[in-house]
Amino acid sequence: MNIGDTAPPFELPSTDGSSHSLDGGPTAVVFTCNHCPYALAWHDRLLAVARDYDGRARVLLINPNDAERYPRDSADAMRERVEGDGGWPAPYLRDESQEVARTFGAKTTPDVFVVDREGRLAYRGAPDSDYEDPSQDAAWLRGALDAVLAGDDAEPAETDPVGCSVKWRQ
Amino acid sequence: MWWEGCPSTARAHELLREALAGEGLDPDGVKLVEIETEGDAERERFVGSPTIRIGGVEVAPVKDEPVGLSCRVYRLRDGSVSPTPDPDDIREAIREAIS
């Protein structure tokens, strides 16, 4: 998927059983998982974005990894993680078929896609420039959300996603 | 030991070379072993990439991580999560190996 392309529709279940989809508002779709150190290093920053943009933009966290080979990414393990944290400010969705990850072209966990009000891809890449530096504060993701909320183009609109490869079914 | 599914190999190699040089050892004395299959992982008891052993001893002790092709999660001394070991853990392991 390229910048400006229409994001593919989807509907996925979250850890609490509710279903979530792109609803027309600005949305950050973040492919992530339980077991990747890069996803874990950026996790708190992503949840902070969900809290800070609540009511203005949504964050949807999607785990697409093959849970047969990586049981730590199973639906049960996802639920345990969220419940263990006392809940998250963003839904954690299970892409069991991996179809959503494939249609978005997700490569890594994390891999961030920001979709604007028209459903077009406005940003794709990493949350920020350095998983080791919490002060980066998901700056690229925040910048993209600020841009789509203002009706502007994201700058940068595209960065290289950094993380573990998505674990596809074999 | 490294697996191609993780982008942390170069950084781990760099940290290890820096630590070896810092202890007055040859930074080229690193043997890189690619883990390509689940069978390789089983044979080497590989719990994730990168795994650094000095004199056969893990730089970071293995806890409950399952053997397999994945990216290893390290906990740094400040408590944060990282794809690579804490540099101080690497240095400590080198010192123990040569003492």
Coordinates of C-alpha atoms in Angstrom, one line a residue:
Chain A
M1 CA 0.0 0.0 0.0
N2 CA 1.4 3.4 -0.9
I3 CA 0.8 6.8 0.6
G4 CA -2.5 8.2 -0.7
D5 CA -4.0 4.7 -1.3
T6 CA -7.3 3.8 0.3
A7 CA -6.8 1.6 3.3
P8 CA -8.5 -1.8 3.0
P9 CA -11.5 -2.2 5.2
F10 CA -11.4 -4.8 8.0
E11 CA -13.1 -6.0 11.1
L12 CA -11.2 -7.8 13.8
P13 CA -11.9 -9.0 17.3
S14 CA -10.2 -7.4 20.3
T15 CA -9.2 -9.1 23.5
D16 CA -12.5 -8.1 25.2
G17 CA -14.5 -9.7 22.4
S18 CA -15.6 -6.5 20.8
S19 CA -15.1 -5.9 17.0
H20 CA -13.2 -3.0 15.6
S21 CA -12.9 -1.5 12.1
L22 CA -11.9 1.6 10.3
D23 CA -14.8 4.0 11.0
G24 CA -13.9 7.0 9.0
G25 CA -12.0 8.9 11.6
P26 CA -8.2 9.5 11.7
T27 CA -6.8 6.1 12.8
A28 CA -3.3 4.7 13.6
V29 CA -3.2 1.1 12.7
V30 CA -0.2 -0.5 14.4
F31 CA 0.8 -4.1 13.7
T32 CA 2.5 -5.3 16.9
C33 CA 2.9 -8.4 19.0
N34 CA 3.7 -9.8 22.4
H35 CA 7.1 -11.3 21.9
C36 CA 9.2 -8.9 19.8
P37 CA 11.7 -6.6 21.7
Y38 CA 11.2 -3.8 19.3
A39 CA 7.4 -3.9 19.8
L40 CA 7.9 -4.1 23.6
A41 CA 10.4 -1.2 23.6
W42 CA 7.9 1.1 21.7
H43 CA 4.8 -0.2 23.5
D44 CA 4.5 2.4 26.3
R45 CA 4.9 5.2 23.7
L46 CA 2.1 3.8 21.5
L47 CA -0.2 3.5 24.5
A48 CA 0.6 7.1 25.4
V49 CA -0.4 8.2 21.9
A50 CA -3.7 6.4 22.3
R51 CA -4.3 8.2 25.6
D52 CA -3.2 11.6 24.3
Y53 CA -5.3 11.5 21.1
D54 CA -8.4 9.9 22.7
G55 CA -11.5 11.6 21.2
R56 CA -9.6 13.0 18.2
A57 CA -8.0 9.9 16.7
R58 CA -8.0 6.2 17.3
V59 CA -5.2 3.7 17.8
L60 CA -5.8 0.1 16.8
L61 CA -3.1 -2.4 17.8
I62 CA -3.2 -5.5 15.7
N63 CA -1.3 -8.8 16.3
P64 CA -0.9 -10.8 13.1
N65 CA 1.7 -13.3 14.1
D66 CA 1.3 -17.0 13.6
A67 CA 0.4 -18.2 17.1
E68 CA 1.1 -21.9 16.3
R69 CA 4.8 -21.2 16.0
Y70 CA 4.7 -18.3 18.5
P71 CA 2.3 -19.2 21.3
R72 CA 3.2 -16.0 23.1
D73 CA 1.2 -14.2 20.4
S74 CA -2.0 -16.3 20.8
A75 CA -5.4 -14.7 21.5
D76 CA -5.2 -16.1 25.1
A77 CA -1.7 -14.6 25.6
M78 CA -2.9 -11.3 24.2
R79 CA -5.8 -11.2 26.6
E80 CA -3.6 -12.2 29.6
R81 CA -1.2 -9.4 28.7
V82 CA -3.9 -6.7 28.5
E83 CA -5.7 -7.9 31.7
G84 CA -2.3 -8.1 33.5
D85 CA -1.8 -4.5 32.7
G86 CA -5.3 -3.6 34.0
G87 CA -6.5 -2.7 30.5
W88 CA -5.1 -0.7 27.6
P89 CA -6.3 2.7 26.2
A90 CA -6.4 1.1 22.7
P91 CA -8.0 -2.2 21.6
Y92 CA -5.6 -5.1 20.9
L93 CA -6.9 -7.0 17.9
R94 CA -6.2 -10.5 16.7
D95 CA -5.6 -10.9 12.9
E96 CA -5.8 -14.7 13.0
S97 CA -6.0 -15.2 9.2
Q98 CA -3.2 -12.6 8.7
E99 CA -5.3 -11.2 5.9
V100 CA -5.3 -7.7 7.3
A101 CA -1.5 -7.6 7.7
R102 CA -1.2 -8.9 4.1
T103 CA -3.5 -6.3 2.6
F104 CA -1.8 -3.5 4.5
G105 CA 1.6 -4.9 3.5
A106 CA 2.9 -5.1 7.1
K107 CA 6.5 -6.2 7.4
T108 CA 7.5 -5.9 11.0
T109 CA 6.2 -5.5 14.5
P110 CA 5.8 -2.7 15.0
D111 CA 4.7 -1.3 11.7
V112 CA 2.6 1.9 11.8
F113 CA -0.1 3.0 9.3
V114 CA -1.9 6.3 9.8
V115 CA -5.2 6.6 7.9
D116 CA -6.9 10.0 7.4
R117 CA -10.6 10.9 7.5
E118 CA -11.0 9.9 3.8
G119 CA -9.6 6.5 4.6
R120 CA -6.3 7.2 2.7
L121 CA -2.9 6.2 3.9
A122 CA -1.1 9.3 5.3
Y123 CA 1.9 7.7 7.0
R124 CA 3.6 4.4 7.1
G125 CA 6.7 3.4 9.1
A126 CA 8.2 3.4 12.5
P127 CA 6.7 5.2 15.5
D128 CA 9.8 7.4 15.8
S129 CA 13.5 7.3 15.0
D130 CA 14.9 5.4 18.0
Y131 CA 13.3 2.5 19.9
E132 CA 16.0 2.9 22.5
D133 CA 15.1 6.5 23.3
P134 CA 11.7 7.0 25.1
S135 CA 12.1 10.8 24.7
Q136 CA 11.4 10.4 21.0
D137 CA 7.8 9.8 22.2
A138 CA 6.5 8.4 18.9
A139 CA 7.2 11.7 17.2
W140 CA 6.6 10.5 13.7
L141 CA 3.3 8.9 14.6
R142 CA 2.2 12.0 16.6
G143 CA 3.3 14.2 13.7
A144 CA 1.3 12.2 11.2
L145 CA -1.8 12.3 13.4
D146 CA -1.5 16.0 14.0
A147 CA -1.2 16.5 10.2
V148 CA -4.3 14.5 9.3
L149 CA -6.2 16.2 12.1
A150 CA -5.2 19.5 10.5
G151 CA -5.9 18.3 7.0
D152 CA -2.2 18.5 6.1
D153 CA 0.2 16.0 4.6
A154 CA 2.3 14.1 7.0
E155 CA 6.0 15.0 7.0
P156 CA 7.7 12.5 6.8
A157 CA 5.0 10.5 5.2
E158 CA 7.1 7.4 5.0
T159 CA 9.9 5.9 7.1
D160 CA 11.4 2.4 7.3
P161 CA 9.6 0.2 9.7
V162 CA 11.9 -1.2 12.3
G163 CA 11.2 -4.4 14.2
C164 CA 10.9 -8.2 14.1
S165 CA 9.5 -9.6 10.9
V166 CA 5.8 -10.5 10.9
K167 CA 5.6 -14.2 11.6
W168 CA 3.7 -15.6 8.7
R169 CA 2.1 -19.0 8.7
Q170 CA 4.2 -21.6 6.8
Chain B
M1 CA 24.3 -16.5 17.2
W2 CA 21.8 -14.7 14.9
W3 CA 18.7 -15.3 12.9
E4 CA 17.8 -13.3 9.9
G5 CA 14.3 -12.4 11.2
C6 CA 15.8 -9.9 13.6
P7 CA 17.4 -6.7 12.6
S8 CA 19.5 -6.5 15.8
T9 CA 22.5 -8.6 14.7
A10 CA 24.7 -5.7 13.6
R11 CA 24.1 -3.7 16.7
A12 CA 24.8 -6.7 18.9
H13 CA 28.0 -7.4 17.0
E14 CA 29.0 -3.8 17.4
L15 CA 28.4 -3.9 21.2
L16 CA 30.4 -7.1 21.5
R17 CA 33.3 -5.8 19.5
E18 CA 33.3 -2.6 21.6
A19 CA 33.3 -4.6 24.8
L20 CA 36.1 -6.9 23.7
A21 CA 38.2 -3.9 22.6
G22 CA 37.5 -2.2 25.9
E23 CA 38.9 -5.2 27.8
G24 CA 42.0 -5.2 25.6
L25 CA 40.9 -8.2 23.6
D26 CA 40.8 -8.7 19.9
P27 CA 37.4 -7.5 18.5
D28 CA 37.8 -9.8 15.6
G29 CA 37.7 -12.8 17.9
V30 CA 33.9 -13.1 17.4
K31 CA 32.5 -16.2 15.8
L32 CA 29.2 -15.4 14.1
V33 CA 26.8 -18.4 13.8
E34 CA 23.7 -18.1 11.7
I35 CA 20.7 -20.1 13.0
E36 CA 18.6 -20.9 10.0
T37 CA 16.1 -23.6 11.0
E38 CA 14.2 -24.7 14.0
G39 CA 16.5 -27.7 14.0
D40 CA 19.5 -25.4 14.3
A41 CA 17.7 -23.6 17.2
E42 CA 17.0 -26.9 19.0
R43 CA 20.6 -28.1 18.5
E44 CA 22.1 -24.9 19.8
R45 CA 19.5 -24.3 22.5
F46 CA 18.9 -21.0 20.8
V47 CA 16.2 -18.9 22.5
G48 CA 16.4 -15.9 20.2
S49 CA 18.5 -13.6 18.2
P50 CA 20.9 -12.3 19.1
T51 CA 22.4 -14.8 21.6
I52 CA 25.9 -14.0 22.8
R53 CA 27.9 -16.7 24.5
I54 CA 31.4 -16.1 25.8
G55 CA 33.4 -19.2 26.5
G56 CA 30.1 -21.0 26.1
V57 CA 28.4 -19.0 28.8
E58 CA 25.3 -16.8 28.1
V59 CA 25.8 -13.1 28.5
A60 CA 22.3 -13.0 29.8
P61 CA 21.0 -16.1 31.6
V62 CA 18.2 -17.9 29.9
K63 CA 15.0 -17.8 32.0
D64 CA 11.7 -19.1 30.6
E65 CA 12.3 -18.2 26.9
P66 CA 11.4 -21.1 24.6
V67 CA 13.9 -22.4 22.1
G68 CA 13.1 -21.3 18.5
L69 CA 13.5 -18.7 15.8
S70 CA 12.6 -15.4 17.3
C71 CA 14.0 -12.1 18.4
R72 CA 15.3 -12.2 22.0
V73 CA 14.0 -9.8 24.6
Y74 CA 16.7 -8.4 26.9
R75 CA 16.1 -6.4 30.0
L76 CA 18.7 -3.6 30.5
R77 CA 20.0 -2.6 33.9
D78 CA 17.7 0.4 34.0
G79 CA 14.7 -1.9 33.6
S80 CA 13.9 -1.1 30.0
V81 CA 13.4 -3.6 27.2
S82 CA 15.9 -4.0 24.4
P83 CA 16.7 -6.2 21.4
T84 CA 20.3 -6.4 22.6
P85 CA 22.0 -7.1 25.9
D86 CA 23.1 -4.4 28.3
P87 CA 26.7 -3.4 27.4
D88 CA 27.6 -3.8 31.1
D89 CA 26.4 -7.4 31.0
I90 CA 28.6 -8.1 28.0
R91 CA 31.6 -6.6 29.7
E92 CA 30.9 -8.5 32.9
A93 CA 30.7 -11.8 31.0
I94 CA 34.0 -11.1 29.3
R95 CA 35.7 -10.3 32.6
E96 CA 34.4 -13.5 34.1
A97 CA 35.5 -15.5 31.2
I98 CA 39.1 -14.2 31.3
S99 CA 39.5 -14.1 35.1

